[in-house]
């Protein structure tokens, strides 16, 4: 639709490129802009749309038109619009020409509009000092205009966090004083921005109280790209690593102090990437260009050096659109994936250079990531698995831990942290789930406490995740329950397939021994029970309509069903039954990958785990199908689902194990949101950090050891 509309109006803007012929164009009714600046603004507007739609021929045409315009006799007042438009289109390729335009200008910007264009250009082209020198000399009125918000971005990139926060506060105060021109959205955005910059300033001060070691024993590179990601980083663990003699190097500028070690082979990576997804000028000159990086937004494919990142790209697309069936032709999605591809290419360049320079660095190298199934973080995991080693070139993952499961989303702030060397344990998908062998060893050595574990876990399995707040069973649920009981009375068996939120699966790759993906699984499940003695219940995930978790989905689990539903399939409502209620009439659980497998296990209900990572995440003794035929036989009850004889005990042990500190450790220190519900601004728990700086914290030390051992 967007491309069709663009093609329809294309003749209406052609006259902008050919002013001489404008009078003769019968289809053109608009007057020719009276100033070069106004004309440049109109061309830039078209350029923005052409770029978004991937119309490369028009992009080139429009760029050339802007350059011709600014060099025309009366084109001088268009310089700031043109410089910004060129940098916005290609900050690297157009850097030199846009810089020449700025340097050749006879005067600096004077209006608020030109000021913003200049500052945006400086932000994109890394001309921070030029912008700083100019803007700091401006009047208070201009500093408190909306141009100040752009200048705050530049101050942040320069590491001047307190000045950036002060600038935003000044802009917001000026907004409040002009009620005739007040914009609530812009004002609230300024409040949020000032809050996160204040947190950044406090973080810089606290973080610097533990100095970067000279002659470090090792180095850990960290990859937060925004202040939001920075506050999710276990910052005090990074401080502890510095205490232990390991250097911590942020790869993206403008988030943490860029502390040097004195080792040039390490220090060259400090802030080597910008928040614009580009390498800094110096890094681009010094780092080798990577090869074999392939990206195609139209097909959703990405790969590098034999590492297939296409599933990770699908995960990004699904999360971005809040959908499962991704349409890669969507222009808005192309922009998002294109930006991620820029991040991935820049990160790959840095990663490749670090690997090649490992001997010059001379100490063990680690990468600490957070978004293990997202780009560009996932690339570091895969690269270290393929080209690294456990001791000297490895990737670790930090996560909030599995706290939500035990608190049932009663808190928005995480007080747990889990860290794991993923290069050492590539079979696991996340630092927040157990290593199967370690869990097995724990279970075998603690069998004497199983009865206590069973008692302790009972409350968890009876948590009202679906029916909380509901007083009476809905009429439709009563009718379904009647049908279920009649089916069982007539000798039928009941299986229950448990749905899930359809995006943000958090795995490095999808599928299992019997199914390609979640969609294949649910459709094959329905087809498999057709004309059988199995009554199939499909229980939808209660969080599909919990917006702080699901974040406004555009597609739901039932939208994945493409086959006709036979009479022996019932789709249960989201809030009809909790797991312990289902246990009264369900004979077999069917699970793609979910904690439900543990809850069913603790209730003694055998389950079939269908995702590859399900028995890895939940190694409690359920069965996994060998292939589709085997799966069909299991859910038609033609073959018994043979599970561990001690399934209940193992499941109780998993709950007990995960609720302890074997995987996640107590860690508060700074407010890290635990769900998709935003908590702004972040803040430090001052009493925690004061105690740490004075006395240390053995739990933080334990987390730091997990990074480097």
XYZ file of C-alpha atoms in Angstrom:
709
model
C 0.000 0.000 0.000
C 2.837 2.389 0.884
C 4.626 1.729 -2.406
C 1.420 2.082 -4.401
C 0.693 5.432 -2.782
C 4.265 6.553 -3.378
C 4.057 5.672 -7.071
C 0.749 7.509 -7.368
C 2.073 10.793 -5.979
C 5.517 10.493 -7.574
C 4.679 12.861 -10.462
C 3.525 15.486 -7.955
C 6.998 16.016 -6.534
C 9.002 15.682 -9.730
C 8.733 19.426 -10.307
C 10.825 19.990 -7.173
C 13.811 18.579 -9.028
C 13.292 20.642 -12.194
C 12.241 24.197 -11.303
C 12.763 25.476 -14.850
C 9.977 23.249 -16.126
C 7.609 23.848 -13.226
C 5.466 26.405 -15.119
C 4.971 24.016 -18.007
C 3.907 21.032 -15.910
C 0.117 21.028 -16.253
C -0.315 18.500 -13.432
C 1.566 20.666 -10.963
C -0.676 23.055 -9.031
C 1.637 23.863 -6.105
C 3.614 27.087 -6.197
C 7.364 26.851 -6.438
C 8.923 27.355 -2.964
C 10.137 30.917 -2.511
C 13.342 30.012 -0.649
C 16.026 27.407 -1.169
C 15.621 26.276 2.442
C 11.911 25.618 1.964
C 12.629 23.708 -1.235
C 15.313 21.664 0.525
C 12.868 20.811 3.312
C 10.333 19.530 0.783
C 12.954 17.466 -1.042
C 14.175 16.052 2.287
C 10.594 15.022 3.139
C 10.367 13.060 -0.122
C 13.861 11.655 0.445
C 12.798 10.338 3.856
C 9.909 8.409 2.309
C 11.984 7.135 -0.612
C 14.647 5.896 1.792
C 12.068 4.184 3.991
C 10.626 2.378 0.976
C 14.044 1.374 -0.333
C 13.678 3.338 -3.575
C 17.412 3.584 -4.163
C 17.175 5.261 -7.591
C 15.032 8.059 -6.196
C 17.277 8.372 -3.149
C 20.263 9.007 -5.406
C 18.233 11.427 -7.545
C 17.005 13.403 -4.543
C 20.436 13.545 -2.926
C 21.947 14.939 -6.127
C 19.145 17.470 -6.350
C 19.904 18.707 -2.831
C 23.600 19.060 -3.639
C 22.815 20.993 -6.830
C 20.407 23.217 -4.927
C 22.833 24.173 -2.169
C 25.490 25.035 -4.772
C 23.111 27.230 -6.782
C 23.493 31.048 -6.547
C 20.656 31.435 -4.018
C 21.072 28.102 -2.268
C 23.105 29.233 0.723
C 20.245 29.273 3.210
C 19.582 25.574 2.487
C 22.974 24.387 3.726
C 21.838 23.154 7.160
C 18.845 21.239 5.810
C 20.980 19.681 3.085
C 23.869 18.773 5.408
C 21.468 17.012 7.784
C 19.590 15.266 4.949
C 22.820 13.909 3.479
C 24.099 12.685 6.860
C 20.719 11.179 7.663
C 20.757 9.226 4.403
C 24.328 7.929 4.693
C 26.401 9.289 7.596
C 29.534 7.474 6.431
C 29.317 7.815 2.656
C 28.137 11.437 2.820
C 30.344 12.523 5.702
C 32.979 14.327 3.670
C 30.622 16.163 1.338
C 28.315 17.252 4.163
C 31.286 18.439 6.207
C 32.550 20.488 3.258
C 29.120 22.134 3.006
C 29.192 23.056 6.692
C 32.752 24.415 6.516
C 31.997 26.443 3.389
C 28.960 28.149 4.913
C 29.437 31.909 5.305
C 27.559 31.989 8.611
C 26.521 29.639 11.391
C 22.858 28.710 11.951
C 20.714 31.374 13.583
C 17.137 30.071 13.686
C 15.961 27.256 15.923
C 15.188 25.155 12.841
C 18.664 25.577 11.352
C 20.169 25.016 14.773
C 18.449 21.639 15.040
C 19.563 20.656 11.553
C 23.157 21.546 12.422
C 23.089 19.660 15.724
C 21.498 16.612 14.106
C 24.217 16.690 11.456
C 26.916 16.913 14.149
C 25.364 14.032 16.058
C 25.291 11.779 13.000
C 28.788 12.668 11.790
C 30.477 12.605 15.225
C 31.363 16.307 15.001
C 30.631 16.655 18.711
C 33.298 19.178 19.588
C 32.262 21.486 16.731
C 28.676 21.429 18.004
C 29.791 21.921 21.615
C 31.970 24.927 20.810
C 29.147 26.550 18.858
C 26.130 25.829 21.044
C 27.668 26.708 24.398
C 28.059 30.308 23.163
C 24.375 30.670 22.304
C 21.821 32.647 24.280
C 19.854 31.075 27.112
C 16.724 31.347 24.967
C 18.222 29.152 22.262
C 19.716 26.722 24.787
C 16.250 26.251 26.258
C 14.609 25.728 22.871
C 13.920 22.226 21.560
C 17.365 22.362 19.930
C 18.674 21.860 23.460
C 17.273 18.326 23.474
C 19.475 17.445 20.498
C 22.454 19.133 22.113
C 21.881 16.961 25.208
C 22.401 13.887 23.006
C 25.774 15.262 21.960
C 26.729 16.037 25.573
C 25.845 12.460 26.508
C 28.073 11.077 23.768
C 30.892 13.244 25.067
C 30.383 11.725 28.525
C 29.113 15.029 29.985
C 26.083 13.421 31.623
C 25.299 16.038 34.280
C 25.485 18.855 31.746
C 23.188 16.886 29.460
C 20.658 16.404 32.266
C 20.845 20.105 33.194
C 20.263 21.088 29.562
C 17.149 18.897 29.304
C 15.800 20.240 32.603
C 16.223 23.781 31.268
C 14.328 22.950 28.087
C 11.527 21.322 30.040
C 11.240 24.295 32.416
C 10.992 26.640 29.436
C 8.240 24.458 27.965
C 6.235 24.698 31.179
C 6.566 28.488 31.198
C 5.013 28.790 27.716
C 1.543 27.374 28.222
C 0.357 28.798 24.889
C 2.743 26.456 23.073
C 2.801 23.521 25.481
C 3.104 19.958 24.124
C 2.437 17.322 26.808
C 4.156 14.560 24.827
C 7.379 16.537 24.309
C 7.344 17.697 27.919
C 6.931 14.179 29.257
C 9.686 12.932 26.956
C 11.927 15.641 28.437
C 11.056 14.529 31.972
C 12.020 10.949 31.106
C 15.174 12.068 29.333
C 16.294 14.222 32.242
C 15.700 11.311 34.606
C 17.780 8.824 32.640
C 20.589 11.351 32.192
C 20.574 12.017 35.926
C 20.933 8.260 36.445
C 23.778 8.210 33.916
C 25.567 11.002 35.810
C 25.140 9.183 39.137
C 26.295 5.932 37.538
C 29.443 7.569 36.150
C 30.322 8.901 39.592
C 29.677 5.601 41.376
C 31.280 3.443 38.683
C 34.483 5.524 38.740
C 34.974 4.937 42.465
C 36.530 1.594 41.553
C 39.363 2.523 39.158
C 40.173 0.726 35.935
C 43.211 -1.496 36.570
C 46.476 -0.860 34.776
C 48.151 -3.988 33.372
C 44.877 -5.939 33.708
C 44.710 -9.705 34.213
C 41.986 -9.918 31.587
C 39.444 -7.774 29.793
C 35.654 -7.928 29.551
C 33.957 -6.037 26.732
C 30.369 -4.937 27.371
C 27.789 -3.959 24.766
C 24.930 -1.844 26.163
C 23.803 0.455 23.328
C 21.350 2.680 25.179
C 20.985 4.021 28.709
C 18.060 1.626 29.124
C 20.328 -1.333 28.324
C 23.073 0.157 30.472
C 20.875 0.142 33.560
C 20.017 -3.525 32.932
C 23.738 -4.345 32.999
C 24.990 -5.703 36.365
C 27.097 -2.579 36.887
C 28.338 -3.470 40.367
C 29.534 -6.829 39.036
C 31.519 -4.864 36.451
C 32.953 -2.761 39.283
C 33.896 -5.948 41.125
C 35.682 -7.228 38.033
C 37.777 -4.061 38.081
C 38.544 -4.717 41.751
C 39.670 -8.205 40.786
C 42.102 -6.780 38.230
C 40.043 -7.231 35.054
C 39.497 -4.280 32.730
C 35.906 -3.516 31.685
C 35.609 -1.865 28.268
C 32.297 -0.394 27.036
C 32.224 -0.701 23.247
C 29.570 2.009 22.716
C 30.261 5.633 23.632
C 28.080 7.832 25.808
C 27.035 5.316 28.455
C 29.898 4.841 30.924
C 33.204 6.615 31.580
C 35.830 5.560 29.007
C 38.575 4.527 31.432
C 41.929 3.645 29.913
C 44.109 0.740 31.011
C 47.385 1.943 29.518
C 47.368 -1.054 27.145
C 46.817 0.482 23.713
C 45.668 -2.844 22.253
C 42.769 -2.763 24.714
C 42.102 0.969 24.930
C 41.534 1.276 21.169
C 38.125 -0.363 21.682
C 36.855 2.141 24.268
C 33.661 3.638 22.827
C 34.596 2.454 19.336
C 30.933 2.451 18.256
C 28.462 5.335 18.316
C 24.768 5.209 19.247
C 24.131 5.766 15.520
C 25.172 2.147 14.880
C 28.421 3.260 13.262
C 32.069 2.817 14.060
C 33.858 5.971 15.126
C 36.015 7.615 12.462
C 39.197 6.309 14.078
C 37.866 2.770 14.390
C 36.706 2.750 10.796
C 40.225 3.678 9.710
C 41.978 1.160 11.968
C 39.744 -1.925 11.931
C 39.823 -4.398 9.067
C 36.753 -4.587 6.853
C 34.827 -7.799 7.464
C 33.927 -10.279 4.765
C 31.021 -12.668 4.220
C 28.457 -10.473 5.990
C 25.137 -11.031 4.192
C 21.817 -9.325 4.944
C 18.579 -9.329 2.951
C 15.639 -7.523 4.541
C 13.217 -8.829 1.888
C 13.750 -12.464 2.902
C 14.711 -11.955 6.541
C 18.122 -13.554 6.137
C 21.432 -12.654 7.757
C 24.711 -14.545 8.048
C 28.361 -13.922 8.775
C 31.334 -16.278 8.466
C 29.120 -19.334 8.374
C 26.994 -18.155 11.313
C 23.321 -18.136 10.302
C 21.553 -15.272 12.107
C 18.252 -15.566 10.233
C 16.307 -17.029 13.149
C 17.598 -14.259 15.400
C 16.467 -11.764 12.765
C 13.013 -13.396 12.744
C 12.905 -13.032 16.521
C 13.665 -9.323 16.169
C 11.000 -8.935 13.482
C 8.383 -10.783 15.535
C 9.106 -8.706 18.622
C 9.090 -5.481 16.624
C 5.729 -6.170 14.969
C 4.314 -8.131 17.967
C 3.419 -10.882 15.510
C 4.397 -14.433 14.551
C 3.759 -14.518 10.808
C 6.269 -11.890 9.752
C 5.825 -9.965 6.494
C 9.335 -8.865 5.582
C 8.034 -6.496 2.898
C 6.690 -4.124 5.572
C 8.556 -0.799 5.112
C 8.517 0.018 8.828
C 9.974 -3.392 9.620
C 12.646 -2.959 6.949
C 13.809 0.210 8.679
C 14.049 -1.558 12.025
C 15.862 -4.594 10.617
C 18.117 -2.352 8.538
C 19.167 -0.499 11.689
C 19.862 -3.809 13.418
C 21.911 -4.919 10.420
C 24.024 -1.780 10.811
C 24.560 -2.637 14.469
C 25.389 -6.221 13.567
C 27.889 -5.213 10.893
C 29.615 -2.717 13.194
C 29.687 -5.217 16.055
C 31.010 -7.927 13.740
C 33.805 -5.603 12.627
C 34.803 -4.958 16.246
C 34.490 -8.614 17.213
C 36.586 -9.706 14.257
C 39.268 -7.133 15.054
C 39.427 -8.130 18.728
C 39.819 -11.770 17.743
C 42.630 -10.958 15.322
C 44.313 -8.797 17.976
C 44.033 -11.374 20.785
C 47.785 -11.977 20.870
C 48.508 -8.228 21.068
C 45.923 -7.841 23.839
C 47.851 -10.522 25.688
C 45.245 -11.398 28.337
C 42.019 -13.455 28.385
C 39.097 -11.792 26.590
C 35.438 -12.041 27.577
C 32.241 -10.475 26.249
C 29.374 -9.729 28.621
C 25.994 -9.595 26.842
C 22.384 -9.233 27.981
C 20.070 -9.831 25.004
C 21.291 -13.309 24.196
C 18.681 -14.062 21.533
C 18.704 -10.569 20.004
C 20.978 -8.616 17.670
C 23.794 -7.771 17.854
C 24.365 -9.534 21.212
C 23.599 -13.030 19.895
C 26.408 -12.671 17.384
C 28.983 -12.589 20.192
C 27.672 -15.852 21.620
C 27.712 -17.649 18.268
C 31.125 -16.267 17.285
C 32.743 -17.360 20.559
C 31.189 -20.820 20.224
C 32.702 -21.188 16.758
C 36.014 -19.345 17.033
C 36.691 -18.794 20.751
C 37.778 -20.968 23.658
C 36.563 -21.470 27.208
C 39.390 -19.680 28.978
C 40.723 -16.994 26.667
C 37.951 -15.889 24.291
C 34.468 -16.427 25.659
C 30.991 -14.929 25.984
C 28.961 -14.634 29.181
C 25.274 -13.825 29.594
C 23.748 -11.786 32.405
C 20.021 -11.975 33.113
C 17.570 -10.997 35.830
C 17.172 -14.606 36.840
C 13.881 -16.492 36.845
C 12.395 -14.202 39.464
C 9.077 -13.492 37.739
C 8.018 -17.114 38.012
C 8.294 -17.103 41.791
C 6.944 -13.598 42.438
C 4.134 -14.012 39.858
C 4.802 -10.471 38.616
C 4.109 -8.848 41.983
C 7.183 -6.620 41.646
C 8.494 -4.504 38.786
C 12.082 -4.385 40.068
C 14.535 -7.266 39.754
C 16.479 -8.234 42.869
C 18.227 -11.239 41.309
C 21.010 -11.718 38.777
C 22.214 -14.767 36.889
C 25.482 -14.957 34.935
C 26.882 -17.845 32.902
C 29.802 -18.487 30.569
C 27.815 -19.479 27.473
C 30.921 -20.604 25.602
C 31.480 -23.182 28.335
C 27.828 -24.269 28.286
C 26.659 -23.879 24.653
C 23.920 -26.457 25.195
C 21.970 -23.985 27.351
C 20.020 -21.083 25.898
C 20.291 -18.591 28.737
C 22.115 -17.824 31.951
C 18.797 -17.890 33.795
C 18.119 -21.634 33.373
C 20.037 -24.505 34.967
C 22.820 -26.472 33.346
C 21.254 -29.977 33.074
C 24.330 -31.825 34.401
C 24.671 -29.446 37.353
C 20.987 -29.810 38.174
C 21.283 -33.593 37.977
C 24.245 -33.601 40.355
C 22.331 -31.375 42.791
C 19.278 -33.612 42.660
C 21.250 -36.805 43.255
C 23.076 -35.307 46.242
C 19.907 -33.860 47.797
C 17.442 -36.716 47.474
C 17.260 -36.880 51.241
C 15.541 -33.466 51.202
C 12.959 -34.283 48.549
C 10.013 -34.313 50.946
C 10.932 -30.834 52.124
C 11.205 -29.704 48.472
C 7.782 -31.139 47.678
C 6.265 -29.188 50.539
C 8.074 -25.970 49.599
C 7.088 -26.176 45.918
C 3.411 -26.828 46.543
C 2.619 -23.122 46.910
C 4.291 -22.318 43.589
C 2.236 -24.838 41.638
C -0.978 -23.548 43.188
C -0.340 -19.914 42.266
C -3.343 -18.373 40.531
C -1.708 -17.302 37.290
C -4.878 -17.567 35.187
C -7.795 -17.180 37.604
C -6.530 -14.466 39.953
C -9.400 -12.121 40.817
C -12.046 -14.337 39.243
C -14.886 -15.298 41.586
C -16.937 -17.715 39.519
C -16.348 -20.131 36.660
C -17.696 -18.611 33.392
C -20.660 -20.320 31.733
C -18.557 -21.366 28.727
C -16.010 -22.924 31.085
C -18.752 -24.870 32.863
C -19.970 -26.200 29.526
C -16.418 -27.227 28.562
C -15.955 -28.958 31.923
C -19.211 -30.861 31.383
C -17.978 -32.035 27.961
C -14.616 -33.079 29.428
C -16.232 -35.140 32.184
C -18.578 -36.843 29.743
C -15.649 -37.704 27.482
C -13.764 -39.290 30.365
C -16.842 -41.171 31.584
C -17.103 -42.720 28.114
C -13.528 -44.019 28.328
C -11.834 -41.177 26.426
C -8.449 -39.688 27.300
C -7.614 -36.007 27.676
C -4.491 -34.216 26.471
C -3.840 -30.518 26.958
C -1.633 -28.421 24.653
C -0.332 -25.304 26.346
C -0.076 -22.178 24.232
C 2.456 -19.424 24.695
C 3.020 -15.770 23.869
C 3.896 -16.022 20.187
C 7.012 -13.827 20.093
C 10.115 -13.279 22.218
C 10.908 -16.983 22.558
C 14.504 -16.327 23.624
C 16.162 -19.298 21.926
C 19.191 -19.338 19.597
C 17.313 -21.490 17.094
C 13.835 -22.980 16.859
C 12.337 -26.389 16.327
C 12.598 -29.825 17.847
C 12.950 -33.460 16.823
C 9.382 -33.593 15.481
C 8.444 -30.027 14.533
C 9.936 -27.078 12.648
C 8.480 -24.465 14.947
C 5.589 -23.510 17.215
C 3.132 -23.164 14.336
C 4.005 -26.573 12.907
C 3.613 -28.070 16.381
C 0.108 -26.808 17.151
C -1.280 -27.637 13.704
C 0.264 -31.115 13.737
C -1.104 -31.631 17.251
C -4.663 -30.850 16.129
C -4.376 -33.033 13.034
C -2.961 -35.896 15.088
C -5.985 -36.198 17.387
C -8.497 -36.075 14.552
C -10.772 -39.160 14.618
C -9.165 -40.457 17.816
C -10.165 -41.248 21.374
C -8.261 -38.167 22.556
C -10.022 -34.998 23.654
C -7.545 -32.187 23.013
C -7.712 -29.090 25.161
C -5.770 -26.007 24.074
C -4.992 -23.793 27.041
C -4.077 -20.266 26.014
C -1.327 -18.457 27.883
C -2.773 -16.099 30.524
C -0.248 -13.387 29.658
C -1.420 -12.931 26.057
C -3.656 -10.135 27.357
C -1.302 -8.976 30.106
C 0.177 -5.959 28.368
C 3.112 -5.493 30.747
C 4.264 -8.921 29.539
C 2.906 -9.349 26.007
C 3.111 -5.633 25.058
C 0.062 -5.349 22.812
C 0.248 -8.306 20.469
C -0.972 -8.026 16.889
C -1.358 -11.798 16.598
C -2.306 -14.457 19.126
C -1.651 -18.144 19.597
C -4.995 -19.133 18.040
C -4.010 -17.193 14.895
C -1.362 -19.851 14.270
C -4.034 -22.518 13.817
C -4.590 -23.130 10.103
C -6.317 -26.544 10.147
C -9.997 -27.136 10.775
C -10.867 -27.920 14.384
C -12.507 -31.336 14.842
C -15.213 -31.838 17.463
C -12.720 -33.362 19.899
C -10.731 -30.115 20.256
C -11.685 -27.436 22.805
C -9.946 -24.070 23.045
C -10.031 -23.033 26.692
C -10.395 -19.417 27.728
C -7.378 -17.528 29.050
C -8.753 -17.308 32.584
C -10.779 -20.479 32.942
C -8.430 -22.835 34.767
C -5.127 -22.828 36.605
C -2.674 -25.709 36.226
C -3.621 -27.449 39.473
C -7.292 -27.406 38.405
C -6.440 -28.975 35.046
C -4.660 -31.794 36.864
C -8.043 -33.169 37.883
C -8.893 -34.233 34.336
C -5.765 -33.992 32.109
C -3.916 -37.250 31.360
C -1.093 -35.833 29.243
C 0.499 -32.420 28.839
C 1.694 -31.233 25.421
C 4.274 -28.499 25.734
C 6.455 -26.718 23.226
C 8.686 -25.053 25.816
C 7.313 -23.736 29.084
C 7.660 -23.829 32.863
C 4.271 -25.530 32.752
C 6.214 -28.761 32.246
C 7.623 -28.423 35.766
C 4.240 -27.639 37.304
C 2.632 -30.615 35.571
C 5.551 -32.785 36.649
C 5.150 -31.752 40.280
C 1.502 -32.820 39.995
C 2.520 -36.176 38.510
C 1.175 -35.503 35.017
C 3.434 -36.815 32.222
C 4.158 -34.408 29.392
C 5.632 -34.404 25.899
C 8.238 -31.649 25.454
C 8.532 -30.683 21.798
C 11.062 -27.840 21.497
C 14.740 -28.765 21.405
C 15.428 -26.578 24.439
C 12.468 -27.736 26.555
C 14.221 -30.746 28.181
C 17.382 -28.632 28.484
C 15.597 -25.848 30.369
C 13.426 -28.280 32.340
C 15.402 -31.530 32.840
C 12.827 -33.142 35.129
C 12.186 -36.395 33.274
C 9.411 -35.775 30.738
C 9.468 -37.459 27.341
C 10.532 -35.849 24.047
C 9.174 -37.204 20.739
C 11.572 -38.862 18.311
C 9.699 -37.697 15.213
C 6.202 -36.762 14.058
C 4.972 -40.326 13.909
C 6.117 -40.970 17.467
C 4.464 -37.744 18.619
C 1.192 -38.726 16.953
C 1.248 -42.090 18.704
C 1.886 -40.446 22.073
C -0.978 -37.947 21.894
C -3.408 -40.562 20.568
C -2.379 -42.693 23.575
C -1.285 -45.466 21.235
C 2.071 -45.405 23.012
C 2.688 -44.678 26.648
C 4.498 -41.463 27.515
C 7.271 -42.992 29.562
C 8.542 -40.417 32.029
C 10.887 -40.592 35.008
C 9.518 -42.600 37.908
C 10.530 -39.765 40.209
C 8.998 -37.045 38.032
C 7.252 -35.314 40.954
C 10.400 -35.257 43.045
C 12.584 -33.996 40.210
C 10.078 -31.254 39.390
C 9.910 -30.143 43.014
C 13.698 -30.117 43.107
C 13.804 -27.920 39.976
C 11.531 -25.367 41.625
C 13.581 -25.458 44.825
C 16.847 -25.269 42.887
C 15.729 -22.303 40.811
C 14.322 -20.446 43.809
C 17.675 -20.691 45.577
C 21.010 -19.178 44.569
C 22.460 -21.948 42.430
C 21.426 -20.110 39.252
C 20.447 -16.582 40.246
C 21.944 -14.609 43.128
C 20.573 -11.748 45.219
C 21.508 -8.496 43.511
C 19.601 -5.208 43.785
C 21.802 -2.053 43.706
C 20.014 -0.247 40.854
C 16.451 -0.448 39.579
C 16.268 -2.937 36.710
C 12.766 -3.502 35.387
C 11.681 -7.105 35.429
C 8.834 -6.983 32.877
C 8.010 -4.972 29.772
C 6.280 -2.450 32.022
C 8.637 0.526 31.990
C 10.051 1.830 35.261
C 11.408 5.341 34.728
C 13.721 6.820 35.619
C 16.097 4.240 37.041
C 17.758 4.904 40.367
C 20.447 3.591 42.677
C 19.660 2.025 46.034
C 22.113 4.202 47.913
C 22.267 2.014 51.018
C 23.282 -0.961 48.847
C 26.076 0.845 47.039
C 27.367 2.474 50.241
C 27.668 -0.950 51.860
C 29.380 -2.408 48.803
C 31.946 0.375 48.529
C 32.744 0.044 52.243
C 32.515 -3.698 52.877
C 32.161 -5.416 49.510
C 29.543 -8.070 48.824
C 30.321 -11.818 48.616
C 27.352 -12.344 46.292
C 28.648 -9.755 43.851
C 32.052 -11.458 44.086
C 30.399 -14.778 43.239
C 28.738 -13.261 40.161
C 32.056 -11.732 39.069
C 33.758 -15.122 39.402
C 31.100 -16.614 37.145
C 32.117 -14.107 34.456
C 35.803 -15.048 34.447
C 35.761 -18.737 35.397
